Short mmCIF file of C-alpha atoms in Angstrom, two decimals:
data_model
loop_
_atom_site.label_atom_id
_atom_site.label_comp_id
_atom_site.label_asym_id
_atom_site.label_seq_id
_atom_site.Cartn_x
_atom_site.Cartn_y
_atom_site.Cartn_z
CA UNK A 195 -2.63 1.65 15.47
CA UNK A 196 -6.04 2.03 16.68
CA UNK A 197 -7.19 5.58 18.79
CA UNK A 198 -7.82 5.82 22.42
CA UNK A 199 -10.66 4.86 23.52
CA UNK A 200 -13.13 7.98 24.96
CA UNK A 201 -13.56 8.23 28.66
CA UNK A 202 -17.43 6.53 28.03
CA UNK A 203 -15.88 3.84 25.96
CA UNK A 204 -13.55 2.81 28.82
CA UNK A 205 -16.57 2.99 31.55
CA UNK A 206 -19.05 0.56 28.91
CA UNK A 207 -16.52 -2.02 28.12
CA UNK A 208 -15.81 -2.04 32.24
CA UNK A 209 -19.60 -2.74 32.49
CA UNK A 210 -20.62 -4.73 29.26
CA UNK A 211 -16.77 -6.72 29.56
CA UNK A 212 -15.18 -6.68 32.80
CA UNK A 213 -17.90 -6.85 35.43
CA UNK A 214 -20.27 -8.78 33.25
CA UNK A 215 -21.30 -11.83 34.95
CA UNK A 216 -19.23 -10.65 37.65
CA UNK A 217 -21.39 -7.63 39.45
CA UNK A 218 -24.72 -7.10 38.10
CA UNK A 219 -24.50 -3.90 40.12
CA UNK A 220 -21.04 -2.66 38.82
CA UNK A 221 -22.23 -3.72 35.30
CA UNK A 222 -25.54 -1.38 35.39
CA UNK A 223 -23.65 1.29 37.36
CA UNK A 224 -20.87 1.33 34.88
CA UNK A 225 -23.00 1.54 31.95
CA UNK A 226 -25.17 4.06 33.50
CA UNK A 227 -21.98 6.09 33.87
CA UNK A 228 -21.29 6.13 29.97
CA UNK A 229 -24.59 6.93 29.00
CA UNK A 230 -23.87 10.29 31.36
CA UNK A 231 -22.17 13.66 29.44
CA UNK A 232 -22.51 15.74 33.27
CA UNK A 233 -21.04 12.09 35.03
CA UNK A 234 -18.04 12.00 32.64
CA UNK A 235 -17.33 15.44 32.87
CA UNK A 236 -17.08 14.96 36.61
CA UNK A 237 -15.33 11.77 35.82
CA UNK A 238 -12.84 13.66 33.37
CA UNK A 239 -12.10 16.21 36.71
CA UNK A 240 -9.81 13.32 38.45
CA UNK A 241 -6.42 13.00 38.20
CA UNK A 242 -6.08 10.88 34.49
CA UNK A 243 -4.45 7.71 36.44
CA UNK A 244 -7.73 7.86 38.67
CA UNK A 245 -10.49 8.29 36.34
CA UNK A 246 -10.60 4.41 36.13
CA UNK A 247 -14.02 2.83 36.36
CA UNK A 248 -12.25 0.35 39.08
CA UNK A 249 -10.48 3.79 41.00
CA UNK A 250 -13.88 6.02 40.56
CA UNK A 251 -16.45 2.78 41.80
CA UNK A 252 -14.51 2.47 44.95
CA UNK A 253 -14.65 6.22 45.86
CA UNK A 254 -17.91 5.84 45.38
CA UNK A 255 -18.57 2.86 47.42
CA UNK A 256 -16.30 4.48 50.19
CA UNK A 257 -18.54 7.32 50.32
CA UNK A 258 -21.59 4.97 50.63
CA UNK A 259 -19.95 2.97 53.49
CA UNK A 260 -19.03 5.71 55.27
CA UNK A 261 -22.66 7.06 55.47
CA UNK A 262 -22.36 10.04 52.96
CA UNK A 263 -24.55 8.79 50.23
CA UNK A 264 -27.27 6.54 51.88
CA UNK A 265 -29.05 6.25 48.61
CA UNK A 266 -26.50 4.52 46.91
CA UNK A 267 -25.90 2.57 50.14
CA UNK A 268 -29.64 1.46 50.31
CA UNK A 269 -28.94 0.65 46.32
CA UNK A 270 -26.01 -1.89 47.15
CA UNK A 271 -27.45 -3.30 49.98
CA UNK A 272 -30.75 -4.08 47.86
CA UNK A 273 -28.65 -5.43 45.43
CA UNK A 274 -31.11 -2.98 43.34
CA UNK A 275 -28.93 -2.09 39.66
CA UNK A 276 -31.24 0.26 38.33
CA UNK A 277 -31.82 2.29 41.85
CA UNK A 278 -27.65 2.09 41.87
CA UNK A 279 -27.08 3.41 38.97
CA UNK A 280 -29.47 6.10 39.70
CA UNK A 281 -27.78 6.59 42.65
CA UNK A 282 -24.20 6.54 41.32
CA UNK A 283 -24.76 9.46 39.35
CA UNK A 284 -26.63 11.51 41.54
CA UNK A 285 -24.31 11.08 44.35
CA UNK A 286 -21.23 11.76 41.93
CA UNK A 287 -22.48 14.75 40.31
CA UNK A 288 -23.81 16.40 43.90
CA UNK A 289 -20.18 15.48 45.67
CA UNK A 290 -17.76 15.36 42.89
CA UNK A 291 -15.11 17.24 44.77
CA UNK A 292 -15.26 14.29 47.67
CA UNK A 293 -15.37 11.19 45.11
CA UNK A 294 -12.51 12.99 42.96
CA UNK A 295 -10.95 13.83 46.53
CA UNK A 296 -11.38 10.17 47.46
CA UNK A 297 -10.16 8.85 44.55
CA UNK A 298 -6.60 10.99 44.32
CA UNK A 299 -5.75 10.32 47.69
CA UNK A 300 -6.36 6.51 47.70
CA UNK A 301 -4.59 3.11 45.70
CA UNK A 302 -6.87 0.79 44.50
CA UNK A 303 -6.44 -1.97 46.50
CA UNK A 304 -6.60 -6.31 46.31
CA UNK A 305 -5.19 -6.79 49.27
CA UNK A 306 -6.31 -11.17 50.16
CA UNK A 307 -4.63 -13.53 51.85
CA UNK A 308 -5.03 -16.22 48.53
CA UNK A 309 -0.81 -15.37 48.36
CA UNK A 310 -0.46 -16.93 51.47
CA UNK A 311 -0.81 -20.59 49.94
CA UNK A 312 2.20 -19.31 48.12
CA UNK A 313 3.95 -17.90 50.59
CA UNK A 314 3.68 -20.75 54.00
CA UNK A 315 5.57 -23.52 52.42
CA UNK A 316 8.27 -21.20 50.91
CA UNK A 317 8.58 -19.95 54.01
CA UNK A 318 8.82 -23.27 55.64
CA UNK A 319 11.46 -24.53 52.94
CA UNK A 320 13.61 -21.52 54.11
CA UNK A 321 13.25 -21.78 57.57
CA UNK A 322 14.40 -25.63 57.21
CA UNK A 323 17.12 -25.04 55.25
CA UNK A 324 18.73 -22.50 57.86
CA UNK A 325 17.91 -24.47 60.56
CA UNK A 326 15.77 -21.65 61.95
CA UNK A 327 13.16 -22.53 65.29
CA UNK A 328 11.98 -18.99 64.79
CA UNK A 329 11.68 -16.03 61.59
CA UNK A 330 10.60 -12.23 61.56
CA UNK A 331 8.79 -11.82 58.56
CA UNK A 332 8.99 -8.96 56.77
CA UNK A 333 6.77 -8.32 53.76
CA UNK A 334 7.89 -5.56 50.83
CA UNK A 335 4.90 -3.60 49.43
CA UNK A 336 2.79 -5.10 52.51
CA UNK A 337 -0.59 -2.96 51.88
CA UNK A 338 -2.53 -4.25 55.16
CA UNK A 339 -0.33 -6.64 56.20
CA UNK A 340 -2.90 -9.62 55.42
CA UNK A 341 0.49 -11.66 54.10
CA UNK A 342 1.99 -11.47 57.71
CA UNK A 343 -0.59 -13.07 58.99
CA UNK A 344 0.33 -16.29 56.74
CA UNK A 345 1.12 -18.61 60.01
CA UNK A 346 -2.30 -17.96 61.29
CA UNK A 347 -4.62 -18.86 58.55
CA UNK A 348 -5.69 -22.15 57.28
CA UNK A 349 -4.93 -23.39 53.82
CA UNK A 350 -6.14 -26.62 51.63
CA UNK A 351 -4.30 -27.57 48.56
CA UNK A 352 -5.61 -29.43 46.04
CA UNK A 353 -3.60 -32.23 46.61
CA UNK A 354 -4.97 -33.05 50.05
CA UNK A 355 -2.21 -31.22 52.17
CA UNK A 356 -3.16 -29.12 54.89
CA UNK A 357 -0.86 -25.99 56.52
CA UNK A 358 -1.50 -23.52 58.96
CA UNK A 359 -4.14 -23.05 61.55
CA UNK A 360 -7.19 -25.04 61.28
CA UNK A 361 -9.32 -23.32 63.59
CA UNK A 362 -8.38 -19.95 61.98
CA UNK A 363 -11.24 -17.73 60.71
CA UNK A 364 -9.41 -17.17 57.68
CA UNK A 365 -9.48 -20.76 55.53
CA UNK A 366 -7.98 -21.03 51.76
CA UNK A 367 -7.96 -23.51 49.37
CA UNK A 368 -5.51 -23.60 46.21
CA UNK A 369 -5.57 -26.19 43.50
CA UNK A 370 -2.32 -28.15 42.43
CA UNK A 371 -0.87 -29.30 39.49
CA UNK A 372 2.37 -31.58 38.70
CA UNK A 373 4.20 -34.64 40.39
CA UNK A 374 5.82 -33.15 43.53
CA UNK A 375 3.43 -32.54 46.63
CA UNK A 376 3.48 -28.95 49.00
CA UNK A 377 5.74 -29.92 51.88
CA UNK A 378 3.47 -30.56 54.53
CA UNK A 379 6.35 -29.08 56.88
CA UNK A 380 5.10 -26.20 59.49
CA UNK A 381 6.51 -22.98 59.73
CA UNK A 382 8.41 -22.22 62.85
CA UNK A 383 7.29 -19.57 65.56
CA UNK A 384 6.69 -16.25 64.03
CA UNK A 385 8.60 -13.27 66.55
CA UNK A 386 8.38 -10.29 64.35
CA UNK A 387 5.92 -8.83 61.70
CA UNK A 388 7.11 -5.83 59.81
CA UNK A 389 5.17 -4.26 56.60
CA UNK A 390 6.87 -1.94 54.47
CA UNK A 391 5.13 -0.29 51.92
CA UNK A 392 5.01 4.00 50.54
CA UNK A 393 1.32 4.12 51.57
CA UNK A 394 0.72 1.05 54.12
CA UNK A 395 -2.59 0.64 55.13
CA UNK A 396 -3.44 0.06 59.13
CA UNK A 397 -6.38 -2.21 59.38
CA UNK A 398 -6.67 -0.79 62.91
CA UNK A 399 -7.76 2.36 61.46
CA UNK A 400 -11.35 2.48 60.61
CA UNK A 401 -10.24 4.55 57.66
CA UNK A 402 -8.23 2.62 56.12
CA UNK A 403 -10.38 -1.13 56.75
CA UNK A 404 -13.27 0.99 55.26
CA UNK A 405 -11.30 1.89 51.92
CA UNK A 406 -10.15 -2.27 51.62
CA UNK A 407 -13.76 -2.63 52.21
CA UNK A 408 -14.85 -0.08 49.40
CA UNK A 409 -12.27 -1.69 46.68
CA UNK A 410 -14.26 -4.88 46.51
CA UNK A 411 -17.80 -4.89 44.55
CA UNK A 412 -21.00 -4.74 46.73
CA UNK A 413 -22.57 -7.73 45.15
CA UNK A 414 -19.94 -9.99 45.73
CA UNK A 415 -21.00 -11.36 49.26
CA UNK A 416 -18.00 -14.27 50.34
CA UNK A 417 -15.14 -11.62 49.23
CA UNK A 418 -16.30 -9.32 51.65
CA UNK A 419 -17.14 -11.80 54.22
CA UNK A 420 -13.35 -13.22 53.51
CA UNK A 421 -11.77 -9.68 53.80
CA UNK A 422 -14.01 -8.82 57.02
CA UNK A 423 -12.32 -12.28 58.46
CA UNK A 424 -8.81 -11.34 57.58
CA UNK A 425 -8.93 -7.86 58.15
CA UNK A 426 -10.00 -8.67 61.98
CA UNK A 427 -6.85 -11.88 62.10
CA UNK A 428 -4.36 -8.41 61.17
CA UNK A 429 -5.51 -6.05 63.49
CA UNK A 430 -5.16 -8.61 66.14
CA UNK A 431 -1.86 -8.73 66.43
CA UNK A 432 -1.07 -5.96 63.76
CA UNK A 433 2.03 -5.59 62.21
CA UNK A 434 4.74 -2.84 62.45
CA UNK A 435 4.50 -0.45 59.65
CA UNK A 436 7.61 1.28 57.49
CA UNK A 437 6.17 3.67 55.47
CA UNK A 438 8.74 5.23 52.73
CA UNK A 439 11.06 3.72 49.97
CA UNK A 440 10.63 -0.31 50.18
CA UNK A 441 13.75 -1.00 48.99
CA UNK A 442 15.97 1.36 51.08
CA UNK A 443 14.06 0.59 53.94
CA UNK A 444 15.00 -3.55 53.47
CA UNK A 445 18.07 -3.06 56.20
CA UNK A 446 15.98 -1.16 58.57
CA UNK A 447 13.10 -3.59 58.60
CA UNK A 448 15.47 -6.61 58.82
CA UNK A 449 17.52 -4.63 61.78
CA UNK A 450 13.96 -5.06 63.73
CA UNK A 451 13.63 -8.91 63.66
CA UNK A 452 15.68 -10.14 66.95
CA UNK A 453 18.82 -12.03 67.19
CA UNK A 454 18.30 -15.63 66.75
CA UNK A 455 15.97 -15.84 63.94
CA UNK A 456 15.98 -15.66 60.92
CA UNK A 457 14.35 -12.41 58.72
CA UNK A 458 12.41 -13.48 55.62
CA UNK A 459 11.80 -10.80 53.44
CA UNK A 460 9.06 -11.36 51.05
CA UNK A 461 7.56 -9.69 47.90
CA UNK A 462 4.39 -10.62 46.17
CA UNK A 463 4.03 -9.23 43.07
CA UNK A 464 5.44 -5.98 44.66
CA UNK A 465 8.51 -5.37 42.37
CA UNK A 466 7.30 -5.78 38.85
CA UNK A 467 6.53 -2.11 39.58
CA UNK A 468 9.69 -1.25 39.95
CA UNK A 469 12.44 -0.47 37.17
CA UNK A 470 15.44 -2.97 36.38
CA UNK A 471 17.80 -0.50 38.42
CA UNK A 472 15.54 -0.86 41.54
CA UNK A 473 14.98 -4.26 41.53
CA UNK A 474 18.76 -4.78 41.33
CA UNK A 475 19.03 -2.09 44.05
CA UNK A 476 16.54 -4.26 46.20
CA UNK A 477 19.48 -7.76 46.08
CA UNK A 478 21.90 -5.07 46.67
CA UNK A 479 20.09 -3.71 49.81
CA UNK A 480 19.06 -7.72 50.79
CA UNK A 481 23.12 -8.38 50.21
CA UNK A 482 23.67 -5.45 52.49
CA UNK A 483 21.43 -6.64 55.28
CA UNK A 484 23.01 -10.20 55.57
CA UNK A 485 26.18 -8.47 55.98
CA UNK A 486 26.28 -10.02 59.38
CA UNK A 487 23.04 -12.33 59.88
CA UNK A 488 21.54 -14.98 57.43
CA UNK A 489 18.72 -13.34 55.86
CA UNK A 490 16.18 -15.16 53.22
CA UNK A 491 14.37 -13.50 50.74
CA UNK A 492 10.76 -15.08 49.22
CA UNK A 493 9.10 -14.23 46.35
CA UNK A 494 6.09 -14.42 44.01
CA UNK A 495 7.13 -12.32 41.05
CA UNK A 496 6.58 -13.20 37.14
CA UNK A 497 9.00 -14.74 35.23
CA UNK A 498 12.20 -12.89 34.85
CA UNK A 499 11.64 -10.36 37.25
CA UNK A 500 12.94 -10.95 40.29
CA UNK A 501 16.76 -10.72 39.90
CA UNK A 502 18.65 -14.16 40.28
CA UNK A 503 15.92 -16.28 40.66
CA UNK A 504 15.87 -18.58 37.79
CA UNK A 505 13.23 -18.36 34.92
CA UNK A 506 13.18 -22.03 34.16
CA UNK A 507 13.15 -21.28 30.40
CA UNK A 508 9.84 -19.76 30.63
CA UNK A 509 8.45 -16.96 28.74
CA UNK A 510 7.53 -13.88 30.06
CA UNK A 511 3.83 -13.63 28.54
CA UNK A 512 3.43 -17.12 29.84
CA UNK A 513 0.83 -15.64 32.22
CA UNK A 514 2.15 -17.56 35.65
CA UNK A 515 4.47 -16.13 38.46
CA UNK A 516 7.70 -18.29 39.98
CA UNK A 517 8.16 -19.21 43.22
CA UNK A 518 11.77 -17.89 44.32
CA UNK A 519 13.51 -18.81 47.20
CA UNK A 520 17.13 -16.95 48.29
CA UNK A 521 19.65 -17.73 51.57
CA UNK A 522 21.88 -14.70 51.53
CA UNK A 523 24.69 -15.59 54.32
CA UNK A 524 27.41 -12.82 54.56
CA UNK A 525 28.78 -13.21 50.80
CA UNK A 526 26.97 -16.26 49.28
CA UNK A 527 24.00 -16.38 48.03
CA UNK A 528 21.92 -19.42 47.18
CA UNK A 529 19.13 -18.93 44.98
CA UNK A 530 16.47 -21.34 43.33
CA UNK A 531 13.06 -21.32 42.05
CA UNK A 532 10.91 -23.70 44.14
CA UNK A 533 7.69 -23.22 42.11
CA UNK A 534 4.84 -22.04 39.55
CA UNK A 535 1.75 -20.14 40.38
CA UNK A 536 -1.25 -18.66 38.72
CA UNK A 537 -4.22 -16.48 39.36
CA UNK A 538 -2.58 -14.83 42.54
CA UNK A 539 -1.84 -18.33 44.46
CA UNK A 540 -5.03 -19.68 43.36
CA UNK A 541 -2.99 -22.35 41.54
CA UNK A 542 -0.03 -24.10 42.29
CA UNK A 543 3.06 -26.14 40.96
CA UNK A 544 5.60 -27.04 43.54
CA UNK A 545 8.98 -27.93 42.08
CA UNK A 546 11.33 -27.90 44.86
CA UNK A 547 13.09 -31.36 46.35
CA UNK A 548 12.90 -32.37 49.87
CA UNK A 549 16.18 -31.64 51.62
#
């Protein structure tokens, strides 16, 4: 077995590995950062799941944004590596308390509406197959709520289909693969958003929009255009937030969407988190919620992890997430996998009939 890699390893291979070609900025920065004993130490002072380049370049991008380190701001905005770098370290080393500060309190965050190609026809397929004119979606592990906004945004498949709004600010595209088209069917009238999540973020809070902001690299100019579109399409019409347990919350949120249609709960990615025991503990709090409505349950998850849904033979290190749809109605449950995705809904394989 090979040894850990030193604090200054980690922070070069970020630069000369995962931001090269990426971020010229975050490359320079991160390397910078390596090449610094006194930035390391301060570095080393955070919280050992926080000392992440990823966690550590946000605080300090937060503090920039927020008008507490205007060199390093002037840096970004001049798109200026050496100047950032510079800056980076000064600005760490003078307010390490604040970026370490920053960093403990916050989750690094990828909060983008790209699942939302995954989500609207799923959504659509459930709605159908209730017979539903109208859902209340309710999104597990919902961050900023950007995936209960999914009936407002505008999506292009690679196929040639087009779903949603589009007029809507917020416009995706996702590439398909295999025989069977995206249903072009629309989603019905959307009557309840609920987010549920341990540390939910309120885009209405200037806060919290600054820290989504501060997770995505300066140099990347149509990511933060996208996330400055769908961060003003939440707060809008923003969401009702459960903060606390996600899965013991699951009967409370659904208890919220009104009589008549039908709660979709969804999780993207949200419980490969979570242990075998929770996840089950998740169907078992769904099961408990359609105790006396219909209640459907959507997911992105990878293969084998969300319980019931099948795994269609597929391997676990395949590197793609299923598609999962489930109708829980009193004591039956119906549940199939409807399709394949990759790179966060990027990519798409729809498997599911029409019925």
């Amino acid at each position: 077995m090979g040894r850990s890699r030193t604090l200054a390893e980690v922070y070069r291979h970020f630069g000369e590995v995962d931001a090269a070609g990426m971020s010229p900025l975050y490359e320079r920065v991160a390397v910078a950062l390596s090449a610094s004993d006194e930035a390391m130490h301060a570095i080393g002072t955070a919280p050992a799941r926080k000392r992440h380049p990823a966690v550590i370049l946000a605080a300090l991008h937060d503090l920039a944004l927020a008008g507490r380190a205007p060199a390093l701001a002037a840096a970004y905005a001049a798109a200026d590596g050496d100047a950032a770098a510079g800056a980076a370290i000064d600005t760490l080393l003078r307010m390490t308390d604040a970026v370490v500060a920053v960093a403990a309190r916050r989750r690094l965050r990828t909060d983008e509406t790209g699942r939302c190609a995954v989500l609207y026809p799923a959504l659509a397929e459930a709605a159908h197959r209730v017979g539903a004119h109208a859902v209340g979606l309710i999104d597990v592990g919902c961050s900023a709520g950007f995936n209960l906004t999914v009936d407002r945004v505008g999506i292009t498949y690679g196929s040639g289909a087009s779903l949603g709004d589009p007029s809507s600010p917020v416009q995706l595209t996702s590439s398909t693969v295999g025989d069977r088209p995206v249903p072009a069917r629309a989603m019905p009238e959307v009557v309840a958003r609920v987010g549920v999540d341990r540390d939910p973020v309120d885009v209405t809070d200037a806060d919290d929009a600054r820290w989504l902001r501060a997770c995505l690299w300066p140099d990347q100019p149509e990511r933060i255009a996208r996330l400055e579109a769908e961060t003003a399409l939440a707060a809008a019409a923003p969401p009702l937030l459960l903060q606390g347990d996600a899965v013991e919350l699951v009967p409370d949120a659904v208890a919220r969407v009104p009589a008549g249609a039908l709660p979709v709960v969804t999780t993207t990615w949200a419980l490969s988190h979570v242990p075998l025991e929770g996840r089950l503990r998740f169907l078992q709090r769904l099961g408990e919620a359609a105790a006396g409505r219909t209640v459907a349950w959507v997911s992105a998850e990878g293969v084998g992890v969300a319980p019931t849904i099948p795994a269609l033979g597929d391997r676990r290190a395949s590197g793609h997430s299923i598609i999962g749809l489930a109708v829980l109605d009193r004591s039956t449950l119906r549940a199939e996998a409807v399709g394949r995705c990759w790179s966060r809904g990027r990519r798409l394989s729809w498997l599911a009939g029409s019925s």
